[in-house]
Amino acid sequence: GRVSDAVKEHFYRINRGKIRDLSGKEKQLRLDNNAVRKMTGTMGHKVLQDLVELYANKKGNRQQILNNSLFTPVQFQVLENGVKDIIAKIRAQQKAIDPEGKVIIRTEQMTTDKTLSVGGSIDLMALFSDNSASIYDYKFISPSKTSGYVDRITNKIIEDPHAVKMQTYDMQISQYKNHLLENYGITQVRQSRIVPIHVRYKTSKEGKLSPDITLIQMGTKYSEFLEQIPVADEMTNFDDINKLIRKLIN
């Protein structure tokens, strides 16, 4: 089975009471809105994948990627800038490891654990010249305005929307990390991170979402809560700090 499916099942299990308490009409609205989020999330992941291939591996065409998306040119540029920033930091990491070495950047990298019959797809993986790696997983999020997570005027995320999902984030990325360390000869996973992307939709008075995207935000210039989230016991390059992190985790 897929790692992401197991994680979704776990999240549903720990939150199923909230879903079952909805009325028939509310439940259908939740299902319809989730379908819109899934469809646009899949599209968004494809755009990010294609942008990484374009700027890291010189594959593809910018205009074609934009044309095949549901994003406006301004929204597209937000994602483009976010991808360029990730790639720049990956290359800076390789330079710090070995200026003469080469980093390999891959998208949708499949990993499997044959002993457990589970596998998954890493959104973005960097394989450095010393056989260490960094992994990134994109999450499109739409925090509730009515619950106070998002400023109604500026659309800035002002409260932490990640707490409820941190356990599932950690489960998913930990699985990918373990696959790499135990089955693929990776010596160290330097970064294991969630990349949150804020998306908003045109919404009816009844709360029904349409596939019309009205806002995209990626990166800390938009909110401190759009910073990359280290998960799966990500360590630093400093042994003393790592020891402290392990003590806090355990």
Coordinates of C-alpha atoms in Angstrom, one line a residue:
G1 CA 0.0 0.0 0.0
R2 CA 0.9 3.7 -0.3
V3 CA 2.3 5.5 2.7
S4 CA 0.0 8.5 2.0
D5 CA -3.1 6.3 2.1
A6 CA -2.1 4.8 5.4
V7 CA -1.5 8.3 6.8
K8 CA -4.9 9.5 5.6
E9 CA -6.6 6.5 7.1
H10 CA -4.9 7.3 10.5
F11 CA -6.0 11.0 10.3
Y12 CA -9.6 9.9 9.5
R13 CA -9.6 7.4 12.3
I14 CA -8.6 10.0 14.9
N15 CA -11.0 12.6 13.6
R16 CA -13.9 10.4 12.5
G17 CA -16.2 11.6 15.2
K18 CA -16.1 15.1 13.8
I19 CA -17.1 13.8 10.3
R20 CA -19.9 11.5 11.5
D21 CA -21.5 14.3 13.6
L22 CA -22.2 16.3 10.4
S23 CA -25.8 16.4 9.0
G24 CA -26.5 14.9 5.6
K25 CA -26.3 18.3 3.8
E26 CA -23.2 19.3 5.7
K27 CA -21.5 16.0 5.1
Q28 CA -22.2 16.3 1.3
L29 CA -20.8 19.9 1.4
R30 CA -17.6 18.5 3.1
L31 CA -17.3 15.8 0.5
D32 CA -17.8 18.1 -2.4
N33 CA -15.3 20.6 -1.1
N34 CA -12.8 17.9 -0.4
A35 CA -13.2 16.7 -4.0
V36 CA -12.3 20.3 -5.2
R37 CA -9.3 20.4 -2.9
K38 CA -8.1 17.0 -4.1
M39 CA -8.4 17.9 -7.8
T40 CA -6.7 21.3 -7.4
G41 CA -4.1 19.8 -5.1
T42 CA -3.2 17.2 -7.7
M43 CA -3.0 19.9 -10.3
G44 CA -0.8 22.0 -8.0
H45 CA 1.6 19.2 -7.3
K46 CA 2.0 18.6 -11.1
V47 CA 2.8 22.3 -11.6
L48 CA 5.4 22.2 -8.8
Q49 CA 6.9 19.0 -10.2
D50 CA 7.1 20.5 -13.7
L51 CA 8.7 23.7 -12.4
V52 CA 11.4 21.8 -10.5
E53 CA 12.1 19.8 -13.7
L54 CA 12.3 23.1 -15.6
Y55 CA 14.6 25.0 -13.3
A56 CA 16.7 22.1 -11.9
N57 CA 16.9 19.8 -14.9
K58 CA 16.1 22.0 -17.8
K59 CA 13.1 20.0 -19.0
G60 CA 9.8 21.4 -20.2
N61 CA 8.5 24.8 -21.2
R62 CA 7.3 27.6 -18.8
Q63 CA 4.4 28.8 -20.9
Q64 CA 3.1 25.3 -21.4
I65 CA 3.2 24.5 -17.7
L66 CA 1.2 27.7 -17.0
N67 CA -1.3 26.9 -19.8
N68 CA -1.9 23.4 -18.4
S69 CA -2.6 24.8 -14.9
L70 CA -5.6 26.5 -13.3
F71 CA -3.4 29.3 -11.9
T72 CA -3.3 32.9 -13.0
P73 CA 0.1 34.3 -14.2
V74 CA 0.5 36.0 -10.8
Q75 CA -0.4 32.9 -8.8
F76 CA 1.9 30.8 -11.0
Q77 CA 4.8 33.2 -10.4
V78 CA 4.4 32.8 -6.6
L79 CA 4.9 29.0 -7.0
E80 CA 7.7 29.6 -9.5
N81 CA 9.6 31.8 -7.0
G82 CA 9.0 29.3 -4.2
V83 CA 10.5 26.5 -6.3
K84 CA 13.5 28.6 -7.3
D85 CA 14.1 29.3 -3.7
I86 CA 14.1 25.6 -2.7
I87 CA 16.4 24.8 -5.6
A88 CA 18.8 27.6 -4.6
K89 CA 19.0 26.3 -1.1
I90 CA 19.6 22.8 -2.2
R91 CA 22.5 23.9 -4.4
A92 CA 23.9 26.0 -1.5
Q93 CA 23.8 22.8 0.6
Q94 CA 25.7 20.9 -2.1
K95 CA 28.3 23.7 -2.3
A96 CA 28.8 23.5 1.5
I97 CA 29.3 19.7 1.2
D98 CA 31.6 19.8 -1.8
P99 CA 31.8 22.7 -4.2
E100 CA 33.1 20.3 -6.9
G101 CA 30.3 17.8 -6.3
K102 CA 27.0 17.5 -8.1
V103 CA 23.5 17.3 -6.6
I104 CA 20.8 15.3 -8.3
I105 CA 17.3 16.7 -8.0
R106 CA 14.4 14.3 -8.6
T107 CA 10.6 14.8 -8.5
E108 CA 8.0 12.2 -7.6
Q109 CA 10.7 9.8 -6.4
M110 CA 9.2 6.4 -5.7
T111 CA 10.4 4.5 -2.6
T112 CA 9.4 1.1 -1.3
D113 CA 9.9 -1.1 1.7
K114 CA 9.5 -4.6 0.3
T115 CA 9.5 -6.2 3.8
L116 CA 6.4 -4.2 4.8
S117 CA 4.9 -4.0 1.3
V118 CA 4.5 -0.3 1.5
G119 CA 5.7 2.5 -0.8
G120 CA 5.2 6.1 -1.6
S121 CA 6.3 9.0 -3.8
I122 CA 8.5 11.8 -2.5
D123 CA 7.5 15.1 -4.1
L124 CA 11.0 16.5 -4.2
M125 CA 14.3 14.7 -3.4
A126 CA 17.8 16.1 -3.5
L127 CA 20.6 13.5 -3.6
F128 CA 23.9 15.1 -2.7
S129 CA 27.4 14.0 -3.8
D130 CA 28.2 12.5 -0.3
N131 CA 25.2 10.2 -0.7
S132 CA 23.1 12.2 1.8
A133 CA 19.7 13.5 0.8
S134 CA 17.0 16.0 1.5
I135 CA 13.2 15.4 1.0
Y136 CA 10.3 17.8 0.7
D137 CA 6.6 17.2 0.6
Y138 CA 4.1 19.9 -0.6
K139 CA 0.9 20.5 1.3
F140 CA -1.8 22.8 -0.1
I141 CA -3.7 24.2 2.9
S142 CA -6.9 26.3 3.2
P143 CA -7.2 27.2 6.9
S144 CA -10.6 28.4 8.1
K145 CA -11.3 32.1 8.2
T146 CA -14.3 31.6 10.5
S147 CA -12.1 29.8 13.1
G148 CA -9.6 32.8 13.1
Y149 CA -6.7 31.2 11.3
V150 CA -6.7 33.7 8.5
D151 CA -7.1 37.5 8.5
R152 CA -10.3 38.2 6.6
I153 CA -9.0 41.4 5.0
T154 CA -5.3 40.6 4.2
N155 CA -5.7 36.8 3.8
K156 CA -2.6 36.3 5.9
I157 CA -2.4 33.2 8.0
I158 CA -2.2 34.5 11.6
E159 CA -2.7 31.4 13.7
D160 CA -0.8 28.0 13.5
P161 CA -3.0 25.8 11.2
H162 CA -0.6 22.8 11.3
A163 CA -0.9 21.5 14.8
V164 CA -3.9 19.1 14.1
K165 CA -1.9 17.5 11.2
M166 CA 1.6 17.4 12.7
Q167 CA 1.3 13.7 13.7
T168 CA 0.3 12.6 10.3
Y169 CA 2.9 14.8 8.6
D170 CA 5.5 13.2 10.8
M171 CA 4.3 9.7 10.1
Q172 CA 4.4 10.1 6.3
I173 CA 7.8 11.7 6.1
S174 CA 9.3 9.4 8.7
Q175 CA 8.3 6.4 6.5
Y176 CA 10.0 8.0 3.4
K177 CA 13.1 8.8 5.5
N178 CA 13.3 5.2 6.8
H179 CA 12.9 3.8 3.3
L180 CA 15.8 5.8 2.1
L181 CA 18.1 5.0 5.0
E182 CA 17.2 1.3 5.2
N183 CA 16.7 0.3 1.6
Y184 CA 18.5 2.8 -0.7
G185 CA 21.9 3.3 0.9
I186 CA 21.3 6.9 1.8
T187 CA 23.7 7.8 4.6
Q188 CA 21.8 10.8 6.1
V189 CA 18.6 12.7 5.4
R190 CA 19.7 16.3 6.0
Q191 CA 16.3 18.0 5.6
S192 CA 12.9 16.2 5.9
R193 CA 10.3 19.0 5.4
I194 CA 6.8 19.9 4.8
V195 CA 6.4 22.8 2.3
P196 CA 3.0 24.5 3.1
I197 CA 1.2 26.4 0.4
H198 CA -1.8 28.6 1.2
V199 CA -4.6 28.3 -1.4
R200 CA -8.0 29.9 -1.4
Y201 CA -11.0 29.3 -3.6
K202 CA -14.0 31.3 -4.9
T203 CA -16.7 30.2 -2.4
S204 CA -20.5 30.4 -2.5
K205 CA -22.6 31.9 0.4
E206 CA -23.3 28.3 1.4
G207 CA -19.6 27.6 1.7
K208 CA -19.3 25.5 -1.5
L209 CA -15.8 25.8 -3.1
S210 CA -15.3 26.2 -6.8
P211 CA -12.1 25.2 -8.7
D212 CA -11.5 28.9 -9.2
I213 CA -8.4 29.7 -7.2
T214 CA -8.3 33.2 -5.8
L215 CA -5.1 33.2 -3.9
I216 CA -1.8 31.4 -3.7
Q217 CA 0.9 32.1 -1.0
M218 CA 4.2 30.2 -0.6
G219 CA 7.0 31.2 1.7
T220 CA 7.6 33.3 4.8
K221 CA 7.1 36.6 3.0
Y222 CA 3.4 35.9 3.2
S223 CA 3.3 34.4 6.8
E224 CA 5.5 32.9 9.4
F225 CA 3.2 29.9 9.2
L226 CA 4.3 29.2 5.6
E227 CA 7.8 28.4 6.7
Q228 CA 9.0 24.9 5.8
I229 CA 8.2 22.5 8.7
P230 CA 11.0 20.2 9.8
V231 CA 9.6 16.7 10.6
A232 CA 10.8 13.1 11.1
D233 CA 13.4 14.2 13.7
E234 CA 15.3 16.4 11.3
M235 CA 18.7 17.2 12.7
T236 CA 21.1 20.1 12.3
N237 CA 24.8 20.2 11.3
F238 CA 25.8 20.7 14.9
D239 CA 26.2 17.7 17.2
D240 CA 25.5 19.6 20.5
I241 CA 22.2 20.9 19.1
N242 CA 21.3 17.5 17.8
K243 CA 21.8 16.0 21.2
L244 CA 19.5 18.6 22.7
I245 CA 16.9 17.9 20.0
R246 CA 17.0 14.1 20.7
K247 CA 16.5 14.8 24.4
L248 CA 13.5 16.9 23.7
I249 CA 12.0 14.3 21.3
N250 CA 12.6 11.4 23.6

